[in-house]
Amino acid sequence: FTITVPRYKAENQSLFEGQADHQELTVGLVILDDSLRSSISELLLKWQCTTHAFDSLEAAYKTEVTTTLLLCDHLSVENSTLQAGEASILGQRTLTACVCESGTILPDRWVAVSAKLLPSQLRALLNVATRQKTLINNFSSQA
């Protein structure tokens, strides 16, 4: 015995927990692997996020574009010429995550993401980044 019911989706329902205006989410991508970049971009597009692609971590570090999340792959980290201090500053400016194998050594304040669990981890990262952005904006407006 089964019952099939169409899934209800509210017109203005947010994909992100506690995030009413998810269109303000901006994700920087430094993904050198073409297939991975394509799948992540498609997923972010479905979630109505704005994306900015960078050729390197150096370009992401030097940009004036403000991102909610910066996502890179292990290859871009290996090819990077950023100094440890610059990589740490990048991790302080925005939530920075790397798609890599478990146990990979990353700069301070960076988060590792497994390609096998990417959609769920990416969604969780966007929620965390959104909360951080809200806290920073609230703190700035009170100062």
GROMACS .gro file of C-alpha atoms in nm:
model
  143
    1PHE     CA    1   0.000   0.000   0.000
    2THR     CA    2   0.150   0.336  -0.104
    3ILE     CA    3   0.034   0.691  -0.147
    4THR     CA    4   0.205   0.936  -0.378
    5VAL     CA    5   0.166   1.304  -0.301
    6PRO     CA    6   0.328   1.584  -0.498
    7ARG     CA    7   0.593   1.773  -0.306
    8TYR     CA    8   0.480   2.116  -0.187
    9LYS     CA    9   0.713   2.404  -0.254
   10ALA     CA   10   0.623   2.746  -0.123
   11GLU     CA   11   0.674   3.024  -0.375
   12ASN     CA   12   0.930   3.209  -0.166
   13GLN     CA   13   1.070   2.910   0.019
   14SER     CA   14   1.442   2.939   0.082
   15LEU     CA   15   1.681   2.653   0.019
   16PHE     CA   16   1.896   2.770   0.305
   17GLU     CA   17   1.797   2.733   0.665
   18GLY     CA   18   1.743   3.075   0.821
   19GLN     CA   19   1.833   3.255   0.498
   20ALA     CA   20   1.550   3.461   0.354
   21ASP     CA   21   1.749   3.626   0.076
   22HIS     CA   22   1.972   3.354  -0.064
   23GLN     CA   23   2.029   3.548  -0.385
   24GLU     CA   24   2.284   3.756  -0.195
   25LEU     CA   25   2.509   3.451  -0.159
   26THR     CA   26   2.821   3.491  -0.368
   27VAL     CA   27   3.053   3.196  -0.412
   28GLY     CA   28   3.405   3.230  -0.548
   29LEU     CA   29   3.530   2.925  -0.737
   30VAL     CA   30   3.892   2.832  -0.792
   31ILE     CA   31   3.829   2.489  -0.940
   32LEU     CA   32   4.081   2.376  -1.200
   33ASP     CA   33   3.912   2.039  -1.256
   34ASP     CA   34   3.662   2.112  -1.537
   35SER     CA   35   3.405   1.843  -1.448
   36LEU     CA   36   3.407   1.934  -1.080
   37ARG     CA   37   3.372   2.307  -1.160
   38SER     CA   38   3.083   2.232  -1.393
   39SER     CA   39   2.892   2.020  -1.141
   40ILE     CA   40   2.945   2.273  -0.860
   41SER     CA   41   2.841   2.564  -1.083
   42GLU     CA   42   2.523   2.382  -1.188
   43LEU     CA   43   2.436   2.307  -0.826
   44LEU     CA   44   2.495   2.669  -0.718
   45LEU     CA   45   2.289   2.794  -1.011
   46LYS     CA   46   1.998   2.573  -0.899
   47TRP     CA   47   2.033   2.727  -0.554
   48GLN     CA   48   2.029   3.076  -0.709
   49CYS     CA   49   2.377   3.170  -0.587
   50THR     CA   50   2.597   3.415  -0.772
   51THR     CA   51   2.933   3.268  -0.868
   52HIS     CA   52   3.265   3.425  -0.961
   53ALA     CA   53   3.530   3.203  -1.117
   54PHE     CA   54   3.895   3.279  -1.050
   55ASP     CA   55   4.193   3.138  -1.240
   56SER     CA   56   4.398   3.098  -0.923
   57LEU     CA   57   4.397   3.147  -0.549
   58GLU     CA   58   4.621   3.449  -0.605
   59ALA     CA   59   4.349   3.608  -0.819
   60ALA     CA   60   4.088   3.532  -0.550
   61TYR     CA   61   4.319   3.684  -0.287
   62LYS     CA   62   4.372   4.005  -0.488
   63THR     CA   63   4.011   4.057  -0.600
   64GLU     CA   64   3.780   4.322  -0.462
   65VAL     CA   65   3.479   4.091  -0.512
   66THR     CA   66   3.327   4.003  -0.176
   67THR     CA   67   3.236   3.636  -0.152
   68THR     CA   68   3.027   3.453   0.107
   69LEU     CA   69   3.222   3.135   0.039
   70LEU     CA   70   3.542   3.062  -0.153
   71LEU     CA   71   3.561   2.706  -0.282
   72CYS     CA   72   3.876   2.562  -0.437
   73ASP     CA   73   4.007   2.221  -0.535
   74HIS     CA   74   4.326   2.051  -0.421
   75LEU     CA   75   4.494   2.114  -0.757
   76SER     CA   76   4.453   2.491  -0.718
   77VAL     CA   77   4.609   2.471  -0.370
   78GLU     CA   78   4.904   2.269  -0.506
   79ASN     CA   79   4.958   2.524  -0.786
   80SER     CA   80   4.925   2.824  -0.555
   81THR     CA   81   5.213   3.058  -0.478
   82LEU     CA   82   5.030   3.223  -0.187
   83GLN     CA   83   5.239   3.258   0.127
   84ALA     CA   84   5.103   3.095   0.445
   85GLY     CA   85   5.006   3.435   0.585
   86GLU     CA   86   4.816   3.531   0.270
   87ALA     CA   87   4.630   3.199   0.271
   88SER     CA   88   4.540   3.254   0.636
   89ILE     CA   89   4.413   3.607   0.558
   90LEU     CA   90   4.202   3.462   0.276
   91GLY     CA   91   4.051   3.222   0.531
   92GLN     CA   92   3.973   3.514   0.761
   93ARG     CA   93   3.804   3.726   0.492
   94THR     CA   94   3.564   3.456   0.377
   95LEU     CA   95   3.476   3.099   0.461
   96THR     CA   96   3.730   2.910   0.250
   97ALA     CA   97   3.686   2.542   0.166
   98CYS     CA   98   3.888   2.296  -0.039
   99VAL     CA   99   3.751   1.988  -0.215
  100CYS     CA  100   4.016   1.732  -0.121
  101GLU     CA  101   4.091   1.395   0.032
  102SER     CA  102   4.054   1.345   0.404
  103GLY     CA  103   4.373   1.431   0.594
  104THR     CA  104   4.494   1.690   0.342
  105ILE     CA  105   4.687   1.967   0.517
  106LEU     CA  106   4.523   2.304   0.452
  107PRO     CA  107   4.603   2.660   0.560
  108ASP     CA  108   4.467   2.796   0.889
  109ARG     CA  109   4.091   2.854   0.899
  110TRP     CA  110   4.027   2.652   0.581
  111VAL     CA  111   3.773   2.369   0.570
  112ALA     CA  112   3.808   2.037   0.385
  113VAL     CA  113   3.515   1.914   0.175
  114SER     CA  114   3.480   1.566   0.029
  115ALA     CA  115   3.372   1.543  -0.335
  116LYS     CA  116   3.163   1.238  -0.241
  117LEU     CA  117   2.946   1.443  -0.003
  118LEU     CA  118   2.965   1.769  -0.190
  119PRO     CA  119   2.594   1.876  -0.213
  120SER     CA  120   2.519   1.827   0.156
  121GLN     CA  121   2.851   1.972   0.270
  122LEU     CA  122   2.821   2.265   0.031
  123ARG     CA  123   2.475   2.345   0.160
  124ALA     CA  124   2.602   2.329   0.519
  125LEU     CA  125   2.897   2.556   0.430
  126LEU     CA  126   2.663   2.808   0.271
  127ASN     CA  127   2.449   2.809   0.586
  128VAL     CA  128   2.757   2.870   0.804
  129ALA     CA  129   2.890   3.137   0.569
  130THR     CA  130   2.551   3.309   0.567
  131ARG     CA  131   2.541   3.316   0.947
  132GLN     CA  132   2.895   3.458   0.957
  133LYS     CA  133   2.802   3.726   0.704
  134THR     CA  134   2.492   3.818   0.907
  135LEU     CA  135   2.696   3.841   1.228
  136ILE     CA  136   2.960   4.060   1.062
  137ASN     CA  137   2.695   4.287   0.908
  138ASN     CA  138   2.514   4.320   1.243
  139PHE     CA  139   2.841   4.394   1.422
  140SER     CA  140   2.942   4.654   1.161
  141SER     CA  141   2.607   4.834   1.180
  142GLN     CA  142   2.630   4.856   1.562
  143ALA     CA  143   2.983   4.998   1.560
   0.00000   0.00000   0.00000
